[in-house]
PDB file of C-alpha atoms in Angstrom:
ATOM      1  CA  UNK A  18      73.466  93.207  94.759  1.00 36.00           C
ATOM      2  CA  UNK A  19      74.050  89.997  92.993  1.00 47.00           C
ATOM      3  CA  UNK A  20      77.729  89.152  93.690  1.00 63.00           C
ATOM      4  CA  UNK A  21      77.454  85.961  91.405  1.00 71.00           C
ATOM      5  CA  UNK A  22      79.692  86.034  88.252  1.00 85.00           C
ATOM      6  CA  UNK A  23      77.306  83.340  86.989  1.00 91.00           C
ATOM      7  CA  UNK A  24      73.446  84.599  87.492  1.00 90.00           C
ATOM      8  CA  UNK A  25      70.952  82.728  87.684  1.00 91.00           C
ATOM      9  CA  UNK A  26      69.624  82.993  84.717  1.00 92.00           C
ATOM     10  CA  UNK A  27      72.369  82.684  82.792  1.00 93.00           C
ATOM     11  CA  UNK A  28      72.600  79.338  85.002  1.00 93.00           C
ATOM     12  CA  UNK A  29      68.981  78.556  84.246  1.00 94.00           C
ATOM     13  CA  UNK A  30      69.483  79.299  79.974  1.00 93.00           C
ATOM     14  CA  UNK A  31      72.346  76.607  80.477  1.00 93.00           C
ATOM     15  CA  UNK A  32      70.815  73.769  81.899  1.00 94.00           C
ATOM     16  CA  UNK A  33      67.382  74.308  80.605  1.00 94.00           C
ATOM     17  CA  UNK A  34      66.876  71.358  77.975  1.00 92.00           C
ATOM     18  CA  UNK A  35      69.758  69.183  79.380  1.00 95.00           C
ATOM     19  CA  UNK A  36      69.394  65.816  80.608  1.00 95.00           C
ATOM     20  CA  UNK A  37      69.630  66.064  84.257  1.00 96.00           C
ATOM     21  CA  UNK A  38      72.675  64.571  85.012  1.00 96.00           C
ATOM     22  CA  UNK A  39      74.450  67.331  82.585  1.00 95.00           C
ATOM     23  CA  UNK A  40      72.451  70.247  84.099  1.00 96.00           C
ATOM     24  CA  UNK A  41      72.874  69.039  87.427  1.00 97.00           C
ATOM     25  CA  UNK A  42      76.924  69.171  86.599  1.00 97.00           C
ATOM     26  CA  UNK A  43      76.843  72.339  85.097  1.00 96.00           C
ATOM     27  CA  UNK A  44      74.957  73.620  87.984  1.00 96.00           C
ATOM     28  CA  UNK A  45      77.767  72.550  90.256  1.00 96.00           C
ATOM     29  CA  UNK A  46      80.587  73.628  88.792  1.00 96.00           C
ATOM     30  CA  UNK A  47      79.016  77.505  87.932  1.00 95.00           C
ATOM     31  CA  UNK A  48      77.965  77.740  91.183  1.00 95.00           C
ATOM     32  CA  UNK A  49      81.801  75.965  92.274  1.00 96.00           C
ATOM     33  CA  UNK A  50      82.970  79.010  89.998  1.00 95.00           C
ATOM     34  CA  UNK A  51      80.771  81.465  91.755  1.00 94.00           C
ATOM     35  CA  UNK A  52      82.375  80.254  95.216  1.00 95.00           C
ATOM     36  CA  UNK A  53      85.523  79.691  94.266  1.00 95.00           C
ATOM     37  CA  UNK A  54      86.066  83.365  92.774  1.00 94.00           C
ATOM     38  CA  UNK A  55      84.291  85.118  96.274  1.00 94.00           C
ATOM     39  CA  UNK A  56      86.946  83.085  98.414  1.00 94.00           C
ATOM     40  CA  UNK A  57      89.790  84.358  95.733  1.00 95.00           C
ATOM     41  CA  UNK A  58      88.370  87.987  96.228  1.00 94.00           C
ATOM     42  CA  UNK A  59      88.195  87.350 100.314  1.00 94.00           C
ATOM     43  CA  UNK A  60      91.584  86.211 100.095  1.00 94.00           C
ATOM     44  CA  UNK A  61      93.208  88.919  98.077  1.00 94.00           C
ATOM     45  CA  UNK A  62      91.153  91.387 100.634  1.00 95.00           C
ATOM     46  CA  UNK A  63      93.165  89.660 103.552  1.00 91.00           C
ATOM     47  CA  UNK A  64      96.490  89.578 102.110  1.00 91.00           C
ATOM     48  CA  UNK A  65      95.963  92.798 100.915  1.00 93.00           C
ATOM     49  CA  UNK A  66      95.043  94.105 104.718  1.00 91.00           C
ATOM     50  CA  UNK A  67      97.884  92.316 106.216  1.00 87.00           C
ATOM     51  CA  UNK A  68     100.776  93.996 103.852  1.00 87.00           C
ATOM     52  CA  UNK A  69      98.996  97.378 104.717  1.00 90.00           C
ATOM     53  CA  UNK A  70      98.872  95.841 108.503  1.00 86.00           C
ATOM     54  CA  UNK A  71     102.948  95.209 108.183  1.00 83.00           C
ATOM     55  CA  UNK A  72     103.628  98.198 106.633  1.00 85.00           C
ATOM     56  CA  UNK A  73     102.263 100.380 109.335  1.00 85.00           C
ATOM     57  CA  UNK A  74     103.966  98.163 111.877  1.00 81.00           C
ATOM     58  CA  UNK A  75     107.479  98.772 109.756  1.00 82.00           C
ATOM     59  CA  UNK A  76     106.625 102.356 109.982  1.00 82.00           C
ATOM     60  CA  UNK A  77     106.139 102.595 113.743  1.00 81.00           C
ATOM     61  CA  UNK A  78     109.114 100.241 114.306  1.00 79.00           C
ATOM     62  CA  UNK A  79     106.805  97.563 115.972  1.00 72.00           C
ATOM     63  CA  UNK A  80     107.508  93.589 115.725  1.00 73.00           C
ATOM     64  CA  UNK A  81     106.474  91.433 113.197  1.00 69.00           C
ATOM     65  CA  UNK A  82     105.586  88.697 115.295  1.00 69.00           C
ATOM     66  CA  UNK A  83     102.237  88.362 112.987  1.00 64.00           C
ATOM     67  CA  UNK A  84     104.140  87.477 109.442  1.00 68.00           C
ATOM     68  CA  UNK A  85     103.192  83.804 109.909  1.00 69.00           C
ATOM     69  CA  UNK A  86      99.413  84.589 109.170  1.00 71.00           C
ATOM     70  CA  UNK A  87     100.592  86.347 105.748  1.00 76.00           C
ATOM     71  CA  UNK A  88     102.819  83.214 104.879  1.00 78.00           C
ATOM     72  CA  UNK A  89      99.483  80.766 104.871  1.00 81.00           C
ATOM     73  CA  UNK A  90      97.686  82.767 103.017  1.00 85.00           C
ATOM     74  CA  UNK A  91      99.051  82.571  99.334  1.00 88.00           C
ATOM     75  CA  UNK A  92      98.457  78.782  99.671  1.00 90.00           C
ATOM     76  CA  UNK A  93      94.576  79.354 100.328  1.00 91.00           C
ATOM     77  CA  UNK A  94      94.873  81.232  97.835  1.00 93.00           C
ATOM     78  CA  UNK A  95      96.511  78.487  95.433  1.00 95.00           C
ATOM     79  CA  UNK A  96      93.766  76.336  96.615  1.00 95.00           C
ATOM     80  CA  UNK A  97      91.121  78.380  95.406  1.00 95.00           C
ATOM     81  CA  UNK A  98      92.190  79.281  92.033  1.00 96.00           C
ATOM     82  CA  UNK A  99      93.367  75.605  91.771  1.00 97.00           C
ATOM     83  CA  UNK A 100      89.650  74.529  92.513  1.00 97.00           C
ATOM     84  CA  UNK A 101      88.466  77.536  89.995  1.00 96.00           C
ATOM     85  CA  UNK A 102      89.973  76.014  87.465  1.00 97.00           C
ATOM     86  CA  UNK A 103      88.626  72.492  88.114  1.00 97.00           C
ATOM     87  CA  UNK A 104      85.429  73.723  87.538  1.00 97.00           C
ATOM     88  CA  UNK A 105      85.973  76.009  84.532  1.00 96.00           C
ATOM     89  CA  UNK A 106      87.090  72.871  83.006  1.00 96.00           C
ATOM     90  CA  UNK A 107      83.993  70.843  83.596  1.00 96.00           C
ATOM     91  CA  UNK A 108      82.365  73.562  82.284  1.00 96.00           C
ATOM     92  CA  UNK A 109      84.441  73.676  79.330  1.00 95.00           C
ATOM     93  CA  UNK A 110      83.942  70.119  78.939  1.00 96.00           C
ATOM     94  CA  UNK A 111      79.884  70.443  79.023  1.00 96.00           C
ATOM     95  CA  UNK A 112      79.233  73.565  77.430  1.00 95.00           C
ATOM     96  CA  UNK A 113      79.603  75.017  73.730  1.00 93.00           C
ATOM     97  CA  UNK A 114      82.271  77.543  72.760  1.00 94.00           C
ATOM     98  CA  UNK A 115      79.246  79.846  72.368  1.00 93.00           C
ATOM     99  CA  UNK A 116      78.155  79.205  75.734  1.00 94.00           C
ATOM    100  CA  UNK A 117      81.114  79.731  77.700  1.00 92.00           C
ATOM    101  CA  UNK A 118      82.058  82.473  76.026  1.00 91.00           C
ATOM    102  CA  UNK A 119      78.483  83.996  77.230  1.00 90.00           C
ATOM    103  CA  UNK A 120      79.299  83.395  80.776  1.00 89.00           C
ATOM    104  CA  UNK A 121      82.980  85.675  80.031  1.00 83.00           C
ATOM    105  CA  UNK A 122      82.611  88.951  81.938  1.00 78.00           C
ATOM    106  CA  UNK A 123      82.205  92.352  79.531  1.00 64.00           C
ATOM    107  CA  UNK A 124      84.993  93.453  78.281  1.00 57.00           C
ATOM    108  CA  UNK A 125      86.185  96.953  79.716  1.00 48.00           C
ATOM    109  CA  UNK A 126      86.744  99.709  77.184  1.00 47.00           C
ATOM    110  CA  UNK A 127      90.438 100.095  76.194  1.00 51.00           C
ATOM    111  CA  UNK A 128      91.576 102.865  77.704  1.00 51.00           C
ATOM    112  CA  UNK A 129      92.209 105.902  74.978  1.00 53.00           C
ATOM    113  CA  UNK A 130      95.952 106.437  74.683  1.00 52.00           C
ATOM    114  CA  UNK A 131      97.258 110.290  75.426  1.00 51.00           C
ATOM    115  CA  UNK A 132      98.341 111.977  72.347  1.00 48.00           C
ATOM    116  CA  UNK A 133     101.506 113.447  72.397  1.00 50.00           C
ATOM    117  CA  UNK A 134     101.656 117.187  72.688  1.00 45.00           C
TER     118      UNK A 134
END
């Protein structure tokens, strides 16, 4: 399974036609956006496994010798959405409204409200 939020061919429909130094840096910075947002998700993965890690260790009365590992983390991830952004904004610089808004992720139906009873 494709884990890429940009494909490939929605890479390839946005460079095709370019002069090659544009498609070459709109090639970097989707594929900077692809790798930036898998390190975000292994991040929040980590810190996410560590609270449940410290929780079980509060709940057993254990040490928590182990915090420091949890306190470096929200700085990689700081780093990653930092560098994220950087490259959303070359690609905001390069591309069309039209185009960037292609590359936005579908929109999730809103959930249907409960009626009151």
């Amino acid at each position: 399974m494709n884990q890429d939020r940009i494909t490939y061919d929605q890479l390839s429909q946005l460079t095709d036609g370019r002069d090659r130094p544009a498609a070459h840096a709109i090639d970097t910075a989707a594929r900077g956006v692809n790798a930036t947002e898998h390190a975000i998700r292994e991040i929040t993965a980590m810190i996410r496994a560590k609270l449940t890690e410290i929780e079980q260790r509060l709940d057993h009365g254990l040490s928590l010798n182990d915090l420091g590992e949890l306190q470096r983390m929200p700085a990689d991830l700081d780093r990653a959405i930092t560098l994220r952004q950087a490259h959303w904004q070359v690609l905001g610089a390069l591309l069309t409204e039209a185009e960037l808004t292609s590359l936005q992720p579908a929109q999730a139906a809103p959930a249907q409200e409960a009626s009151p009873r």
